[in-house]
Amino acid sequence: MSTIESQTPAQPPTEAELFTRLLDQPGMSRELAESILEMKFRQTDVERMHQLAEKARRGNFSDEERLETERYDRVGAFVSMLKSRARVTLNANPSGQ
């Protein structure tokens, strides 16, 4: 068995597990953390998410729209994780030293 095969997990990691591994590293700068906390969706994206949510509530939601919603959800979850990590970085060094 090769080294790569012996390191292959029984089940592939979820996106959340991969993001957690990516973020679980030291060294985020204060400047980067502050920039991350300013990240937000553009207004056109926010409006689209509201449209999709309304369509879902009404029950006239196509498969394509469901996939679009899932994409927004995944990106939003990733940004939330980034912001959480950024807050931890800033709270660990509140004075900006």
Tab-separated table of N, CA, C and O in Angstrom:
chain	number	residue	atom	x	y	z
A	1	MET	N	0.847	-1.170	0.000
A	1	MET	CA	0.000	0.000	0.000
A	1	MET	C	0.896	1.236	0.000
A	1	MET	O	1.829	1.332	0.766
A	2	SER	N	0.570	2.196	-0.846
A	2	SER	CA	1.378	3.410	-0.921
A	2	SER	C	1.055	4.327	0.245
A	2	SER	O	0.045	4.179	0.922
A	3	THR	N	1.913	5.331	0.451
A	3	THR	CA	1.708	6.291	1.531
A	3	THR	C	0.407	7.050	1.336
A	3	THR	O	-0.338	7.269	2.276
A	4	ILE	N	0.107	7.422	0.105
A	4	ILE	CA	-1.124	8.156	-0.173
A	4	ILE	C	-2.336	7.305	0.164
A	4	ILE	O	-3.270	7.768	0.805
A	5	GLU	N	-2.329	6.041	-0.227
A	5	GLU	CA	-3.450	5.167	0.074
A	5	GLU	C	-3.620	4.965	1.566
A	5	GLU	O	-4.728	4.905	2.072
A	6	SER	N	-2.535	4.868	2.304
A	6	SER	CA	-2.634	4.643	3.747
A	6	SER	C	-3.146	5.886	4.481
A	6	SER	O	-3.632	5.782	5.587
A	7	GLN	N	-3.053	7.070	3.848
A	7	GLN	CA	-3.523	8.298	4.477
A	7	GLN	C	-4.945	8.665	4.057
A	7	GLN	O	-5.516	9.599	4.568
A	8	THR	N	-5.526	7.935	3.144
A	8	THR	CA	-6.870	8.221	2.677
A	8	THR	C	-7.872	7.830	3.756
A	8	THR	O	-7.905	6.682	4.177
A	9	PRO	N	-8.702	8.784	4.207
A	9	PRO	CA	-9.681	8.458	5.245
A	9	PRO	C	-10.798	7.581	4.699
A	9	PRO	O	-11.010	7.495	3.497
A	10	ALA	N	-11.515	6.937	5.618
A	10	ALA	CA	-12.632	6.076	5.226
A	10	ALA	C	-13.685	6.887	4.485
A	10	ALA	O	-14.248	6.427	3.509
A	11	GLN	N	-13.944	8.096	4.946
A	11	GLN	CA	-14.870	8.997	4.267
A	11	GLN	C	-14.150	10.315	4.023
A	11	GLN	O	-13.411	10.788	4.891
A	12	PRO	N	-14.362	10.918	2.877
A	12	PRO	CA	-13.708	12.202	2.618
A	12	PRO	C	-14.198	13.265	3.592
A	12	PRO	O	-15.340	13.189	4.068
A	13	PRO	N	-13.366	14.239	3.899
A	13	PRO	CA	-13.773	15.285	4.848
A	13	PRO	C	-14.884	16.151	4.264
A	13	PRO	O	-14.973	16.331	3.046
A	14	THR	N	-15.704	16.680	5.142
A	14	THR	CA	-16.751	17.612	4.709
A	14	THR	C	-16.111	18.967	4.418
A	14	THR	O	-14.971	19.228	4.820
A	15	GLU	N	-16.861	19.831	3.762
A	15	GLU	CA	-16.358	21.185	3.509
A	15	GLU	C	-16.043	21.886	4.825
A	15	GLU	O	-15.031	22.570	4.953
A	16	ALA	N	-16.900	21.717	5.812
A	16	ALA	CA	-16.687	22.354	7.112
A	16	ALA	C	-15.387	21.878	7.750
A	16	ALA	O	-14.636	22.675	8.320
A	17	GLU	N	-15.108	20.575	7.658
A	17	GLU	CA	-13.862	20.047	8.222
A	17	GLU	C	-12.650	20.623	7.496
A	17	GLU	O	-11.652	20.973	8.131
A	18	LEU	N	-12.742	20.741	6.185
A	18	LEU	CA	-11.632	21.317	5.420
A	18	LEU	C	-11.422	22.785	5.783
A	18	LEU	O	-10.285	23.228	5.971
A	19	PHE	N	-12.520	23.550	5.900
A	19	PHE	CA	-12.403	24.947	6.279
A	19	PHE	C	-11.817	25.088	7.678
A	19	PHE	O	-10.989	25.959	7.943
A	20	THR	N	-12.240	24.218	8.587
A	20	THR	CA	-11.716	24.255	9.951
A	20	THR	C	-10.213	24.009	9.961
A	20	THR	O	-9.455	24.701	10.641
A	21	ARG	N	-9.769	23.037	9.191
A	21	ARG	CA	-8.326	22.768	9.096
A	21	ARG	C	-7.588	23.969	8.541
A	21	ARG	O	-6.503	24.325	9.009
A	22	LEU	N	-8.168	24.589	7.531
A	22	LEU	CA	-7.544	25.746	6.904
A	22	LEU	C	-7.411	26.903	7.888
A	22	LEU	O	-6.383	27.576	7.942
A	23	LEU	N	-8.454	27.111	8.677
A	23	LEU	CA	-8.465	28.238	9.605
A	23	LEU	C	-7.727	27.960	10.905
A	23	LEU	O	-7.377	28.887	11.621
A	24	ASP	N	-7.499	26.711	11.207
A	24	ASP	CA	-6.866	26.342	12.469
A	24	ASP	C	-5.346	26.410	12.345
A	24	ASP	O	-4.642	25.438	12.560
A	25	GLN	N	-4.883	27.588	11.964
A	25	GLN	CA	-3.454	27.820	11.820
A	25	GLN	C	-3.117	29.159	12.468
A	25	GLN	O	-3.894	30.100	12.372
A	26	PRO	N	-1.979	29.240	13.094
A	26	PRO	CA	-1.593	30.511	13.714
A	26	PRO	C	-1.149	31.515	12.651
A	26	PRO	O	-0.846	31.154	11.520
A	27	GLY	N	-1.152	32.771	13.031
A	27	GLY	CA	-0.502	33.752	12.192
A	27	GLY	C	-1.379	34.741	11.450
A	27	GLY	O	-0.887	35.466	10.613
A	28	MET	N	-2.691	34.814	11.739
A	28	MET	CA	-3.501	35.817	11.065
A	28	MET	C	-3.102	37.184	11.606
A	28	MET	O	-3.079	37.401	12.811
A	29	SER	N	-2.777	38.093	10.724
A	29	SER	CA	-2.378	39.434	11.163
A	29	SER	C	-3.605	40.230	11.603
A	29	SER	O	-4.738	39.927	11.211
A	30	ARG	N	-3.360	41.230	12.410
A	30	ARG	CA	-4.438	42.108	12.866
A	30	ARG	C	-5.108	42.789	11.674
A	30	ARG	O	-6.320	42.911	11.615
A	31	GLU	N	-4.307	43.221	10.723
A	31	GLU	CA	-4.840	43.903	9.545
A	31	GLU	C	-5.764	42.970	8.744
A	31	GLU	O	-6.835	43.381	8.292
A	32	LEU	N	-5.331	41.730	8.579
A	32	LEU	CA	-6.153	40.762	7.861
A	32	LEU	C	-7.444	40.505	8.628
A	32	LEU	O	-8.529	40.469	8.048
A	33	ALA	N	-7.343	40.339	9.933
A	33	ALA	CA	-8.532	40.089	10.760
A	33	ALA	C	-9.529	41.235	10.629
A	33	ALA	O	-10.728	41.016	10.471
A	34	GLU	N	-9.046	42.466	10.674
A	34	GLU	CA	-9.931	43.624	10.544
A	34	GLU	C	-10.591	43.660	9.164
A	34	GLU	O	-11.778	43.975	9.036
A	35	SER	N	-9.833	43.332	8.141
A	35	SER	CA	-10.386	43.300	6.782
A	35	SER	C	-11.461	42.228	6.641
A	35	SER	O	-12.499	42.446	6.012
A	36	ILE	N	-11.213	41.075	7.227
A	36	ILE	CA	-12.182	39.982	7.160
A	36	ILE	C	-13.493	40.390	7.818
A	36	ILE	O	-14.575	40.099	7.308
A	37	LEU	N	-13.408	41.094	8.948
A	37	LEU	CA	-14.628	41.505	9.649
A	37	LEU	C	-15.446	42.510	8.847
A	37	LEU	O	-16.636	42.685	9.100
A	38	GLU	N	-14.845	43.140	7.872
A	38	GLU	CA	-15.571	44.083	7.014
A	38	GLU	C	-16.221	43.396	5.814
A	38	GLU	O	-17.010	44.021	5.098
A	39	MET	N	-15.929	42.118	5.592
A	39	MET	CA	-16.481	41.400	4.443
A	39	MET	C	-17.986	41.268	4.563
A	39	MET	O	-18.517	41.004	5.641
A	40	LYS	N	-18.665	41.476	3.444
A	40	LYS	CA	-20.104	41.243	3.392
A	40	LYS	C	-20.505	41.043	1.936
A	40	LYS	O	-19.787	41.423	1.011
A	41	PHE	N	-21.665	40.430	1.753
A	41	PHE	CA	-22.193	40.237	0.413
A	41	PHE	C	-22.569	41.592	-0.189
A	41	PHE	O	-22.993	42.507	0.528
A	42	ARG	N	-22.460	41.689	-1.495
A	42	ARG	CA	-22.927	42.883	-2.199
A	42	ARG	C	-24.446	42.960	-2.073
A	42	ARG	O	-25.126	41.946	-1.905
A	43	GLN	N	-24.967	44.163	-2.206
A	43	GLN	CA	-26.410	44.371	-2.080
A	43	GLN	C	-27.186	43.531	-3.094
A	43	GLN	O	-28.243	42.984	-2.771
A	44	THR	N	-26.668	43.393	-4.304
A	44	THR	CA	-27.363	42.580	-5.312
A	44	THR	C	-27.454	41.120	-4.870
A	44	THR	O	-28.464	40.456	-5.131
A	45	ASP	N	-26.422	40.621	-4.197
A	45	ASP	CA	-26.455	39.250	-3.686
A	45	ASP	C	-27.453	39.121	-2.546
A	45	ASP	O	-28.185	38.122	-2.465
A	46	VAL	N	-27.495	40.119	-1.671
A	46	VAL	CA	-28.459	40.092	-0.558
A	46	VAL	C	-29.879	40.073	-1.115
A	46	VAL	O	-30.726	39.293	-0.658
A	47	GLU	N	-30.132	40.908	-2.113
A	47	GLU	CA	-31.461	40.944	-2.725
A	47	GLU	C	-31.796	39.597	-3.368
A	47	GLU	O	-32.926	39.117	-3.252
A	48	ARG	N	-30.828	38.989	-4.035
A	48	ARG	CA	-31.070	37.682	-4.653
A	48	ARG	C	-31.378	36.621	-3.594
A	48	ARG	O	-32.266	35.787	-3.767
A	49	MET	N	-30.641	36.647	-2.478
A	49	MET	CA	-30.904	35.681	-1.406
A	49	MET	C	-32.319	35.850	-0.865
A	49	MET	O	-33.003	34.864	-0.583
A	50	HIS	N	-32.788	37.099	-0.756
A	50	HIS	CA	-34.159	37.349	-0.301
A	50	HIS	C	-35.170	36.808	-1.311
A	50	HIS	O	-36.189	36.215	-0.918
A	51	GLN	N	-34.887	37.009	-2.601
A	51	GLN	CA	-35.773	36.471	-3.641
A	51	GLN	C	-35.855	34.946	-3.547
A	51	GLN	O	-36.947	34.369	-3.630
A	52	LEU	N	-34.715	34.320	-3.389
A	52	LEU	CA	-34.688	32.861	-3.301
A	52	LEU	C	-35.421	32.367	-2.056
A	52	LEU	O	-36.147	31.372	-2.114
A	53	ALA	N	-35.251	33.064	-0.955
A	53	ALA	CA	-35.938	32.679	0.285
A	53	ALA	C	-37.453	32.793	0.106
A	53	ALA	O	-38.207	31.919	0.554
A	54	GLU	N	-37.890	33.854	-0.552
A	54	GLU	CA	-39.328	34.028	-0.779
A	54	GLU	C	-39.873	32.934	-1.688
A	54	GLU	O	-40.944	32.375	-1.430
A	55	LYS	N	-39.134	32.587	-2.731
A	55	LYS	CA	-39.567	31.506	-3.623
A	55	LYS	C	-39.642	30.183	-2.861
A	55	LYS	O	-40.553	29.386	-3.071
A	56	ALA	N	-38.708	29.959	-1.994
A	56	ALA	CA	-38.712	28.717	-1.204
A	56	ALA	C	-39.939	28.683	-0.292
A	56	ALA	O	-40.577	27.635	-0.149
A	57	ARG	N	-40.266	29.817	0.329
A	57	ARG	CA	-41.444	29.876	1.202
A	57	ARG	C	-42.726	29.607	0.427
A	57	ARG	O	-43.642	28.972	0.931
A	58	ARG	N	-42.790	30.092	-0.798
A	58	ARG	CA	-43.980	29.899	-1.629
A	58	ARG	C	-44.066	28.499	-2.221
A	58	ARG	O	-45.105	28.093	-2.699
A	59	GLY	N	-42.934	27.805	-2.222
A	59	GLY	CA	-42.927	26.450	-2.744
A	59	GLY	C	-42.688	26.358	-4.244
A	59	GLY	O	-42.822	25.283	-4.824
A	60	ASN	N	-42.339	27.457	-4.892
A	60	ASN	CA	-42.040	27.404	-6.329
A	60	ASN	C	-40.535	27.644	-6.547
A	60	ASN	O	-40.094	28.637	-7.074
A	61	PHE	N	-39.796	26.660	-6.123
A	61	PHE	CA	-38.343	26.705	-6.047
A	61	PHE	C	-37.798	25.650	-7.002
A	61	PHE	O	-38.023	24.460	-6.815
A	62	SER	N	-37.083	26.058	-8.040
A	62	SER	CA	-36.535	25.090	-8.998
A	62	SER	C	-35.277	24.426	-8.431
A	62	SER	O	-34.683	24.918	-7.461
A	63	ASP	N	-34.870	23.332	-9.044
A	63	ASP	CA	-33.633	22.664	-8.628
A	63	ASP	C	-32.436	23.596	-8.789
A	63	ASP	O	-31.541	23.614	-7.946
A	64	GLU	N	-32.438	24.370	-9.848
A	64	GLU	CA	-31.349	25.320	-10.087
A	64	GLU	C	-31.297	26.380	-8.991
A	64	GLU	O	-30.228	26.749	-8.506
A	65	GLU	N	-32.439	26.851	-8.571
A	65	GLU	CA	-32.494	27.849	-7.496
A	65	GLU	C	-32.086	27.238	-6.157
A	65	GLU	O	-31.451	27.897	-5.340
A	66	ARG	N	-32.434	25.979	-5.957
A	66	ARG	CA	-32.007	25.302	-4.730
A	66	ARG	C	-30.481	25.214	-4.690
A	66	ARG	O	-29.858	25.487	-3.657
A	67	LEU	N	-29.868	24.878	-5.825
A	67	LEU	CA	-28.407	24.809	-5.884
A	67	LEU	C	-27.783	26.187	-5.663
A	67	LEU	O	-26.758	26.312	-4.978
A	68	GLU	N	-28.390	27.207	-6.227
A	68	GLU	CA	-27.892	28.573	-6.032
A	68	GLU	C	-27.945	28.943	-4.543
A	68	GLU	O	-27.001	29.511	-3.991
A	69	THR	N	-29.047	28.584	-3.900
A	69	THR	CA	-29.201	28.859	-2.470
A	69	THR	C	-28.139	28.127	-1.660
A	69	THR	O	-27.550	28.687	-0.732
A	70	GLU	N	-27.879	26.880	-2.016
A	70	GLU	CA	-26.851	26.109	-1.317
A	70	GLU	C	-25.478	26.763	-1.468
A	70	GLU	O	-24.688	26.769	-0.522
A	71	ARG	N	-25.204	27.328	-2.630
A	71	ARG	CA	-23.924	28.025	-2.837
A	71	ARG	C	-23.815	29.234	-1.917
A	71	ARG	O	-22.788	29.454	-1.279
A	72	TYR	N	-24.877	30.028	-1.872
A	72	TYR	CA	-24.880	31.180	-0.961
A	72	TYR	C	-24.696	30.717	0.478
A	72	TYR	O	-23.947	31.331	1.251
A	73	ASP	N	-25.367	29.632	0.853
A	73	ASP	CA	-25.250	29.107	2.214
A	73	ASP	C	-23.815	28.705	2.537
A	73	ASP	O	-23.299	29.016	3.615
A	74	ARG	N	-23.176	27.988	1.615
A	74	ARG	CA	-21.800	27.538	1.861
A	74	ARG	C	-20.832	28.713	1.969
A	74	ARG	O	-19.985	28.745	2.865
A	75	VAL	N	-20.968	29.676	1.072
A	75	VAL	CA	-20.092	30.848	1.124
A	75	VAL	C	-20.351	31.626	2.414
A	75	VAL	O	-19.412	32.057	3.094
A	76	GLY	N	-21.615	31.789	2.762
A	76	GLY	CA	-21.942	32.494	4.003
A	76	GLY	C	-21.380	31.798	5.230
A	76	GLY	O	-20.856	32.445	6.144
A	77	ALA	N	-21.460	30.482	5.249
A	77	ALA	CA	-20.903	29.723	6.384
A	77	ALA	C	-19.388	29.890	6.450
A	77	ALA	O	-18.821	30.051	7.536
A	78	PHE	N	-18.735	29.870	5.295
A	78	PHE	CA	-17.284	30.042	5.275
A	78	PHE	C	-16.903	31.437	5.775
A	78	PHE	O	-15.991	31.586	6.587
A	79	VAL	N	-17.620	32.458	5.323
A	79	VAL	CA	-17.327	33.821	5.777
A	79	VAL	C	-17.556	33.926	7.282
A	79	VAL	O	-16.777	34.566	7.996
A	80	SER	N	-18.587	33.277	7.793
A	80	SER	CA	-18.843	33.280	9.242
A	80	SER	C	-17.677	32.661	10.004
A	80	SER	O	-17.262	33.165	11.053
A	81	MET	N	-17.145	31.557	9.471
A	81	MET	CA	-15.993	30.923	10.116
A	81	MET	C	-14.777	31.846	10.069
A	81	MET	O	-14.037	31.963	11.057
A	82	LEU	N	-14.562	32.499	8.933
A	82	LEU	CA	-13.447	33.443	8.828
A	82	LEU	C	-13.591	34.565	9.846
A	82	LEU	O	-12.626	34.947	10.515
A	83	LYS	N	-14.801	35.100	9.951
A	83	LYS	CA	-15.031	36.198	10.892
A	83	LYS	C	-14.839	35.749	12.334
A	83	LYS	O	-14.296	36.491	13.160
A	84	SER	N	-15.247	34.546	12.642
A	84	SER	CA	-15.042	34.017	13.981
A	84	SER	C	-13.554	33.942	14.305
A	84	SER	O	-13.108	34.353	15.382
A	85	ARG	N	-12.799	33.411	13.359
A	85	ARG	CA	-11.340	33.311	13.544
A	85	ARG	C	-10.728	34.700	13.675
A	85	ARG	O	-9.832	34.921	14.492
A	86	ALA	N	-11.217	35.648	12.898
A	86	ALA	CA	-10.710	37.020	12.967
A	86	ALA	C	-10.987	37.633	14.342
A	86	ALA	O	-10.114	38.296	14.926
A	87	ARG	N	-12.188	37.390	14.881
A	87	ARG	CA	-12.505	37.919	16.221
A	87	ARG	C	-11.605	37.303	17.284
A	87	ARG	O	-11.152	37.998	18.207
A	88	VAL	N	-11.320	36.012	17.162
A	88	VAL	CA	-10.410	35.367	18.115
A	88	VAL	C	-9.038	36.033	18.048
A	88	VAL	O	-8.421	36.330	19.066
A	89	THR	N	-8.568	36.293	16.836
A	89	THR	CA	-7.265	36.944	16.657
A	89	THR	C	-7.257	38.324	17.310
A	89	THR	O	-6.325	38.686	18.034
A	90	LEU	N	-8.302	39.110	17.063
A	90	LEU	CA	-8.353	40.457	17.620
A	90	LEU	C	-8.542	40.453	19.128
A	90	LEU	O	-7.961	41.290	19.827
A	91	ASN	N	-9.306	39.510	19.656
A	91	ASN	CA	-9.498	39.428	21.107
A	91	ASN	C	-8.235	38.975	21.820
A	91	ASN	O	-7.999	39.329	22.970
A	92	ALA	N	-7.404	38.203	21.135
A	92	ALA	CA	-6.144	37.747	21.727
A	92	ALA	C	-5.139	38.900	21.820
A	92	ALA	O	-4.219	38.851	22.624
A	93	ASN	N	-5.344	39.918	21.026
A	93	ASN	CA	-4.433	41.063	21.000
A	93	ASN	C	-5.265	42.331	20.855
A	93	ASN	O	-5.200	43.006	19.828
A	94	PRO	N	-6.064	42.683	21.875
A	94	PRO	CA	-7.000	43.796	21.756
A	94	PRO	C	-6.364	45.172	21.576
A	94	PRO	O	-6.965	46.055	21.005
A	95	SER	N	-5.162	45.353	22.028
A	95	SER	CA	-4.539	46.675	21.954
A	95	SER	C	-3.851	46.944	20.620
A	95	SER	O	-3.366	48.030	20.381
A	96	GLY	N	-3.793	45.946	19.773
A	96	GLY	CA	-3.156	46.108	18.475
A	96	GLY	C	-1.642	46.074	18.518
A	96	GLY	O	-0.975	46.542	17.624
A	97	GLN	N	-1.102	45.510	19.574
A	97	GLN	CA	0.357	45.435	19.722
A	97	GLN	C	0.938	44.383	18.820
A	97	GLN	O	0.382	43.410	18.512
